[in-house]
Amino acid sequence: MNTVRWEIFALLRDYASLVPARLIQIPSNISFAEMNRCLVELIVLNPHFQLYAPSNQYQRSFWKTIVRQLEDLLNRSGEEDEEIDPRILDHYLSTLPTSGPIPGSSAPSLRGQICDRGLPLGEPPSKSFVTYFWKPKLNQVQEQSHQDMVNLTYYQSSTLEESRTTIEGGTTGLRTWFASHMLARYLIQNPSIVEGKCVLELGSGIGYLGIIVASLQQLSPKVSSSLWLTDVNEEVLSQCRRNIQLPCNKSSTHKSVEFRVLDWEEVSRSDVKPLENLLQNQINPDIIIGADIVFDPALVPPLVAVIALVLQLGSKSGIQRSAIIALTVRKAETFQSFLNHAREEGLSFEDIPLPEAKGFEFVDAVETGASADNVRVLRITLHRI
């Protein structure tokens, strides 16, 4: 099934990216038979989700909602010969806790048997595979004339194993944040920024942007590209490596991806030569990227100093580098501190307009209240006198 209705694709996309079940609605213009078939083929039997499945917690919530909506759709349709595909029900049952009998009997109402089962409340979110679909710029143009249908072969996907909690193990780096989606959207629609370049990412987290950048570079194999992913937390960086190297991700075939622990505080040490050697002689980036790395006021000065150092080292070698930083403005004071320190370091910045979503839309399931309205994407360069 390579071509599906847009509404079916939206449901697939929402399931893969763990959109809360309460926000998911079976489209009203799809027949029960078609919905039944698509759920089985695109989700239940999908080899990708068999290997990289959302957590049981999420699947339980999703299928509870879907089964209820399917029953309602079936009742409204009056199709007496139809029934919910047993593979959907079996899959849902497999996500339920094994202890305790399933209430109810063989009565016709499946909702009474499996949808209203009492489940533990307050269960903390577990780690989960999350898959994001996105369409390269070339394919966005090709599919414009068929907006009611979606050709799945035009889409790439990025899969990560991530925590669904805000903070885990003392770090915020074990999940993907909203500003990362906005920067990814910008890079997908402007791939020349990373194609054939050496890209340095600061605060790479678990690798979402790294997968996007490495995939974009792989889609242009005729030019040599490289990518350096850095983070201060070794556990986070290890998860980043695992996600980049997942066989389902195009990034797994990239031959020039490096992982490096980088503490921005190194810029304040009396001997900065080792850091300069790393940045200029080993990495030697063409461009710096970072997303949602401006959140802790204490980290703003060293972050800005590292960005300034990379740009200054490039300038001394005749290289005009720039940084593209996406951030969510949660506290105006922190954002203003970032701008003030940038000015003090001799940096200039300009806002990059956020592009419209074309063929994909990211929905954040954890960071409530996040939207493009409070995300800023800045291009940072050395101030020219």
Coordinates of C-alpha atoms in Angstrom, one line a residue:
M1 CA 0.0 0.0 0.0
N2 CA 2.1 2.9 -1.3
T3 CA -0.7 5.4 -1.9
V4 CA -3.2 6.3 0.7
R5 CA -5.7 9.1 1.3
W6 CA -4.3 12.1 3.2
E7 CA -6.6 11.4 6.1
I8 CA -5.2 7.9 6.5
F9 CA -1.7 9.1 6.3
A10 CA -2.4 11.7 9.0
L11 CA -3.6 8.9 11.3
L12 CA -0.5 6.9 10.5
R13 CA 1.7 9.9 11.2
D14 CA 0.0 10.7 14.4
Y15 CA 0.4 7.1 15.7
A16 CA 4.0 6.9 14.7
S17 CA 4.9 10.2 16.4
L18 CA 2.9 9.4 19.6
V19 CA 0.2 12.1 19.3
P20 CA -2.0 11.7 22.4
A21 CA -4.9 9.4 21.7
R22 CA -7.4 12.0 22.9
L23 CA -6.4 14.2 19.9
I24 CA -6.9 11.4 17.4
Q25 CA -10.1 11.1 15.4
I26 CA -10.9 8.5 12.7
P27 CA -11.9 10.6 9.6
S28 CA -15.6 10.7 9.0
N29 CA -15.3 10.4 5.2
I30 CA -13.6 7.0 5.3
S31 CA -15.7 3.8 5.1
F32 CA -15.6 1.3 7.9
A33 CA -14.2 -1.4 5.5
E34 CA -11.4 0.9 4.3
M35 CA -10.5 2.1 7.8
N36 CA -10.4 -1.5 9.0
R37 CA -8.1 -2.6 6.2
C38 CA -5.8 0.4 6.5
L39 CA -5.3 0.0 10.2
V40 CA -4.2 -3.6 9.7
E41 CA -2.0 -3.0 6.8
L42 CA -0.4 0.3 7.8
I43 CA 0.0 -0.2 11.5
V44 CA -0.7 -3.7 12.9
L45 CA 1.2 -5.6 10.2
N46 CA 3.7 -2.9 9.4
P47 CA 7.2 -4.4 9.7
H48 CA 8.6 -1.1 10.8
F49 CA 6.3 -0.9 13.8
Q50 CA 6.9 -4.5 14.7
L51 CA 10.6 -3.7 15.1
Y52 CA 10.3 -0.1 16.4
A53 CA 7.0 0.0 18.2
P54 CA 5.6 2.8 20.4
S55 CA 5.5 1.9 24.0
N56 CA 2.8 -0.4 25.3
Q57 CA 1.4 2.5 27.3
Y58 CA 0.9 4.5 24.1
Q59 CA -0.4 1.6 22.1
R60 CA -2.9 0.7 24.8
S61 CA -4.3 4.3 24.8
F62 CA -4.3 4.5 21.0
W63 CA -6.1 1.2 20.4
K64 CA -8.6 1.8 23.1
T65 CA -9.6 5.0 21.4
I66 CA -9.5 3.5 17.9
V67 CA -11.6 0.4 18.8
R68 CA -14.2 2.7 20.4
Q69 CA -14.3 4.9 17.3
L70 CA -14.5 1.8 15.0
E71 CA -17.5 0.5 16.9
D72 CA -19.2 3.8 16.6
L73 CA -18.4 4.0 12.9
L74 CA -19.7 0.5 12.4
N75 CA -22.9 1.2 14.2
R76 CA -23.5 4.3 12.1
S77 CA -22.8 2.6 8.9
G78 CA -25.4 -0.2 9.5
E79 CA -23.1 -2.7 7.8
E80 CA -24.2 -5.8 9.7
D81 CA -21.9 -8.2 7.8
E82 CA -18.8 -6.2 8.9
E83 CA -16.8 -6.6 12.1
I84 CA -13.6 -5.2 13.5
D85 CA -10.7 -7.2 12.2
P86 CA -9.6 -9.8 14.8
R87 CA -6.0 -8.8 14.2
I88 CA -6.7 -5.3 15.6
L89 CA -8.4 -6.7 18.7
D90 CA -5.7 -9.3 19.2
H91 CA -3.0 -6.6 18.9
Y92 CA -4.8 -4.4 21.4
L93 CA -5.2 -7.2 23.9
S94 CA -1.5 -7.9 23.6
T95 CA -0.8 -4.4 25.0
L96 CA -2.9 -5.0 28.2
P97 CA -1.4 -6.1 31.5
T98 CA -1.3 -9.9 31.7
S99 CA -2.5 -10.1 35.4
G100 CA -6.2 -10.4 36.0
P101 CA -9.1 -11.7 33.9
I102 CA -10.7 -9.6 31.2
P103 CA -14.1 -8.4 32.4
G104 CA -17.2 -9.3 30.4
S105 CA -18.1 -12.2 28.3
S106 CA -18.7 -12.9 24.6
A107 CA -21.4 -10.3 24.5
P108 CA -21.5 -8.3 21.2
S109 CA -20.2 -5.1 22.9
L110 CA -16.4 -5.3 22.6
R111 CA -16.3 -1.9 24.3
G112 CA -17.5 -3.4 27.5
Q113 CA -14.9 -6.2 27.3
I114 CA -11.7 -4.4 26.5
C115 CA -12.3 -0.6 26.2
D116 CA -13.5 0.0 29.7
R117 CA -11.0 -2.2 31.4
G118 CA -9.6 -0.6 34.6
L119 CA -5.9 0.2 34.1
P120 CA -3.3 1.6 36.5
L121 CA -3.4 5.4 36.8
G122 CA -0.4 7.6 37.2
E123 CA 1.9 5.2 35.4
P124 CA 5.1 7.1 34.5
P125 CA 5.8 7.3 30.8
S126 CA 8.2 4.7 29.5
K127 CA 10.8 4.9 26.8
S128 CA 9.4 4.5 23.4
F129 CA 10.3 4.4 19.7
V130 CA 9.0 7.5 17.9
T131 CA 8.9 7.8 14.2
Y132 CA 8.6 11.1 12.3
F133 CA 7.7 11.2 8.6
W134 CA 9.0 14.0 6.4
K135 CA 9.2 14.7 2.8
P136 CA 12.4 15.9 1.0
K137 CA 12.1 19.2 -0.8
L138 CA 12.2 17.6 -4.3
N139 CA 9.3 15.3 -3.4
Q140 CA 7.3 18.2 -2.0
V141 CA 7.2 19.7 -5.5
Q142 CA 6.4 16.4 -7.2
E143 CA 3.4 15.7 -5.1
Q144 CA 1.7 19.1 -5.1
S145 CA -0.8 18.1 -7.8
H146 CA -2.1 15.2 -5.7
Q147 CA -2.8 16.8 -2.4
D148 CA -5.8 14.5 -1.5
M149 CA -3.6 11.4 -1.9
V150 CA -0.2 10.6 -0.3
N151 CA 2.5 8.6 -2.0
L152 CA 4.3 7.0 1.0
T153 CA 7.4 6.3 -1.1
Y154 CA 8.0 10.1 -1.3
Y155 CA 8.5 10.3 2.4
Q156 CA 11.6 9.7 4.6
S157 CA 11.2 8.7 8.2
S158 CA 13.4 9.3 11.3
T159 CA 13.0 6.9 14.2
L160 CA 14.4 7.4 17.7
E161 CA 14.1 5.7 21.0
E162 CA 13.5 8.4 23.5
S163 CA 12.2 9.1 27.0
R164 CA 8.7 10.6 27.2
T165 CA 9.4 12.4 30.4
T166 CA 10.6 16.0 30.6
I167 CA 13.7 15.3 32.7
E168 CA 15.2 11.9 33.3
G169 CA 18.5 11.1 35.0
G170 CA 19.1 14.8 35.6
T171 CA 19.1 15.7 31.9
T172 CA 16.6 17.1 29.5
G173 CA 18.5 15.5 26.6
L174 CA 16.7 12.2 26.4
R175 CA 13.8 13.4 24.4
T176 CA 13.1 15.6 21.4
W177 CA 12.0 19.2 22.0
F178 CA 9.7 21.4 19.8
A179 CA 12.3 23.8 18.5
S180 CA 14.2 20.8 17.0
H181 CA 11.1 20.1 14.8
M182 CA 11.1 23.7 13.7
L183 CA 14.8 23.7 12.8
A184 CA 14.3 20.4 11.0
R185 CA 11.5 21.8 8.9
Y186 CA 13.8 24.7 7.9
L187 CA 16.7 22.4 7.0
I188 CA 14.5 20.0 5.0
Q189 CA 13.2 22.9 2.9
N190 CA 16.7 24.4 2.6
P191 CA 18.9 21.3 2.2
S192 CA 21.8 23.2 0.6
I193 CA 22.7 24.5 4.1
V194 CA 24.0 21.1 5.1
E195 CA 24.7 19.3 1.7
G196 CA 28.4 19.0 1.1
K197 CA 29.2 20.7 4.4
C198 CA 30.9 19.8 7.7
V199 CA 28.1 20.4 10.2
L200 CA 28.7 20.8 14.0
E201 CA 25.7 20.4 16.2
L202 CA 25.9 21.7 19.8
G203 CA 23.7 19.9 22.3
S204 CA 22.7 17.1 20.0
G205 CA 20.6 15.3 22.6
I206 CA 19.4 11.9 21.4
G207 CA 20.0 12.6 17.7
Y208 CA 16.8 13.8 16.1
L209 CA 18.4 16.7 14.2
G210 CA 21.4 14.5 13.6
I211 CA 19.3 11.9 11.8
I212 CA 17.6 14.7 9.7
V213 CA 21.0 16.3 8.7
A214 CA 22.7 13.0 8.0
S215 CA 19.8 11.9 5.9
L216 CA 19.8 15.1 3.9
Q217 CA 23.5 14.7 3.3
Q218 CA 22.9 11.1 2.2
L219 CA 20.3 12.2 -0.3
S220 CA 23.1 14.1 -2.0
P221 CA 25.8 11.4 -2.1
K222 CA 27.7 13.1 -5.0
V223 CA 29.2 15.7 -2.6
S224 CA 31.3 14.9 0.5
S225 CA 29.6 15.8 3.8
S226 CA 30.4 15.2 7.4
L227 CA 28.6 15.7 10.7
W228 CA 29.8 16.1 14.3
L229 CA 27.3 15.5 17.1
T230 CA 28.2 16.8 20.5
D231 CA 26.7 16.8 24.0
V232 CA 28.0 17.2 27.5
N233 CA 26.2 14.1 28.8
E234 CA 27.8 10.7 27.9
E235 CA 24.6 8.7 28.4
V236 CA 22.7 11.1 26.1
L237 CA 25.5 10.9 23.5
S238 CA 25.4 7.1 23.6
Q239 CA 21.7 7.1 22.9
C240 CA 22.3 9.6 20.1
R241 CA 24.7 7.1 18.5
R242 CA 22.3 4.3 18.8
N243 CA 19.5 6.3 17.2
I244 CA 21.7 7.5 14.4
Q245 CA 22.7 3.9 13.7
L246 CA 19.3 2.4 13.8
P247 CA 19.1 0.4 10.5
C248 CA 15.7 1.9 9.6
N249 CA 17.2 5.4 9.5
K250 CA 19.0 6.6 6.4
S251 CA 21.6 8.1 8.7
S252 CA 22.8 4.6 9.5
T253 CA 24.6 4.5 6.2
H254 CA 26.4 7.8 6.6
K255 CA 30.2 7.1 6.8
S256 CA 31.3 10.5 8.3
V257 CA 29.3 11.0 11.5
E258 CA 31.4 11.6 14.6
F259 CA 30.2 11.7 18.2
R260 CA 32.1 13.8 20.8
V261 CA 31.5 14.8 24.4
L262 CA 31.8 18.6 24.5
D263 CA 31.5 20.7 27.6
W264 CA 30.9 24.3 26.8
E265 CA 32.6 25.3 30.1
E266 CA 35.9 24.3 28.5
V267 CA 35.9 27.7 26.8
S268 CA 36.5 29.3 30.3
R269 CA 39.6 27.2 31.2
S270 CA 43.0 28.8 31.4
D271 CA 44.2 26.6 28.7
V272 CA 41.8 26.8 25.8
K273 CA 44.2 25.4 23.2
P274 CA 42.8 21.8 23.4
L275 CA 39.3 23.1 22.6
E276 CA 40.6 25.3 19.8
N277 CA 42.5 22.3 18.3
L278 CA 39.3 20.2 18.5
L279 CA 37.1 22.9 16.9
Q280 CA 39.5 24.1 14.2
N281 CA 41.8 21.2 13.3
Q282 CA 39.7 18.2 14.0
I283 CA 36.1 19.4 13.3
N284 CA 36.7 22.5 11.2
P285 CA 33.0 23.0 10.6
D286 CA 31.3 25.0 7.8
I287 CA 28.2 25.6 9.9
I288 CA 27.0 25.2 13.5
I289 CA 23.5 24.2 14.4
G290 CA 21.7 23.8 17.7
A291 CA 18.1 23.5 18.9
D292 CA 16.6 24.3 22.3
I293 CA 20.0 24.8 23.9
V294 CA 19.1 28.2 25.3
F295 CA 17.1 27.2 28.4
D296 CA 19.4 27.4 31.4
P297 CA 20.6 31.0 32.2
A298 CA 23.8 29.6 33.7
L299 CA 24.7 27.9 30.4
V300 CA 24.1 31.0 28.2
P301 CA 27.6 32.6 28.6
P302 CA 29.7 29.5 27.8
L303 CA 27.3 28.6 24.9
V304 CA 27.7 32.0 23.4
A305 CA 31.5 31.9 24.0
V306 CA 31.8 28.6 22.2
I307 CA 29.8 29.8 19.2
A308 CA 32.0 33.0 19.1
L309 CA 35.1 30.9 19.3
V310 CA 34.2 28.7 16.3
L311 CA 33.3 31.7 14.2
Q312 CA 36.4 33.6 15.2
L313 CA 38.7 30.6 14.4
G314 CA 37.1 30.4 11.0
S315 CA 37.5 34.1 10.3
K316 CA 41.2 33.9 11.1
S317 CA 41.5 31.1 8.5
G318 CA 39.5 33.1 5.9
I319 CA 36.3 31.1 6.5
Q320 CA 33.0 32.9 6.9
R321 CA 31.1 30.6 9.2
S322 CA 27.6 31.0 10.7
A323 CA 25.5 29.3 13.3
I324 CA 21.8 28.6 13.1
I325 CA 20.2 28.2 16.5
A326 CA 16.5 27.4 17.1
L327 CA 15.1 28.1 20.5
T328 CA 11.8 28.2 22.3
V329 CA 11.3 31.4 24.3
R330 CA 10.1 30.1 27.6
K331 CA 11.4 33.0 29.7
A332 CA 12.0 36.4 28.1
E333 CA 14.9 37.1 30.5
T334 CA 16.9 34.0 29.4
F335 CA 16.4 34.9 25.7
Q336 CA 17.4 38.5 26.3
S337 CA 20.5 37.3 28.2
F338 CA 21.4 35.2 25.2
L339 CA 21.1 38.2 22.9
N340 CA 23.1 40.4 25.2
H341 CA 26.0 38.0 25.6
A342 CA 26.0 37.5 21.8
R343 CA 26.4 41.3 21.3
E344 CA 29.2 41.4 23.9
E345 CA 31.1 38.6 22.0
G346 CA 30.9 40.6 18.8
L347 CA 28.2 38.5 17.2
S348 CA 25.3 39.6 14.9
F349 CA 22.0 37.8 14.6
E350 CA 19.0 37.9 12.4
D351 CA 15.7 36.1 12.6
I352 CA 15.0 33.4 10.0
P353 CA 11.3 33.2 9.0
L354 CA 9.9 29.8 9.8
P355 CA 8.7 28.1 6.7
E356 CA 5.2 26.7 6.3
A357 CA 4.8 23.0 6.8
K358 CA 4.7 21.2 3.4
G359 CA 3.8 17.5 3.6
F360 CA 4.4 17.1 7.3
E361 CA 3.4 18.7 10.6
F362 CA 5.1 18.0 14.0
V363 CA 2.9 17.6 17.1
D364 CA 4.7 17.6 20.4
A365 CA 3.2 15.1 22.8
V366 CA 5.0 16.2 26.0
E367 CA 5.9 19.9 25.7
T368 CA 2.5 21.4 26.3
G369 CA 1.9 24.9 25.0
A370 CA 4.8 24.7 22.5
S371 CA 4.0 26.3 19.1
A372 CA 5.8 28.0 16.3
D373 CA 4.7 31.3 17.8
N374 CA 7.3 31.2 20.6
V375 CA 10.1 29.6 18.6
R376 CA 12.9 31.8 17.2
V377 CA 15.4 30.6 14.6
L378 CA 18.5 32.8 14.5
R379 CA 21.3 33.0 12.1
I380 CA 24.4 34.2 14.0
T381 CA 27.6 35.6 12.4
L382 CA 30.6 37.7 13.4
H383 CA 29.8 41.4 13.5
R384 CA 31.3 43.2 10.6
I385 CA 32.7 46.6 11.4

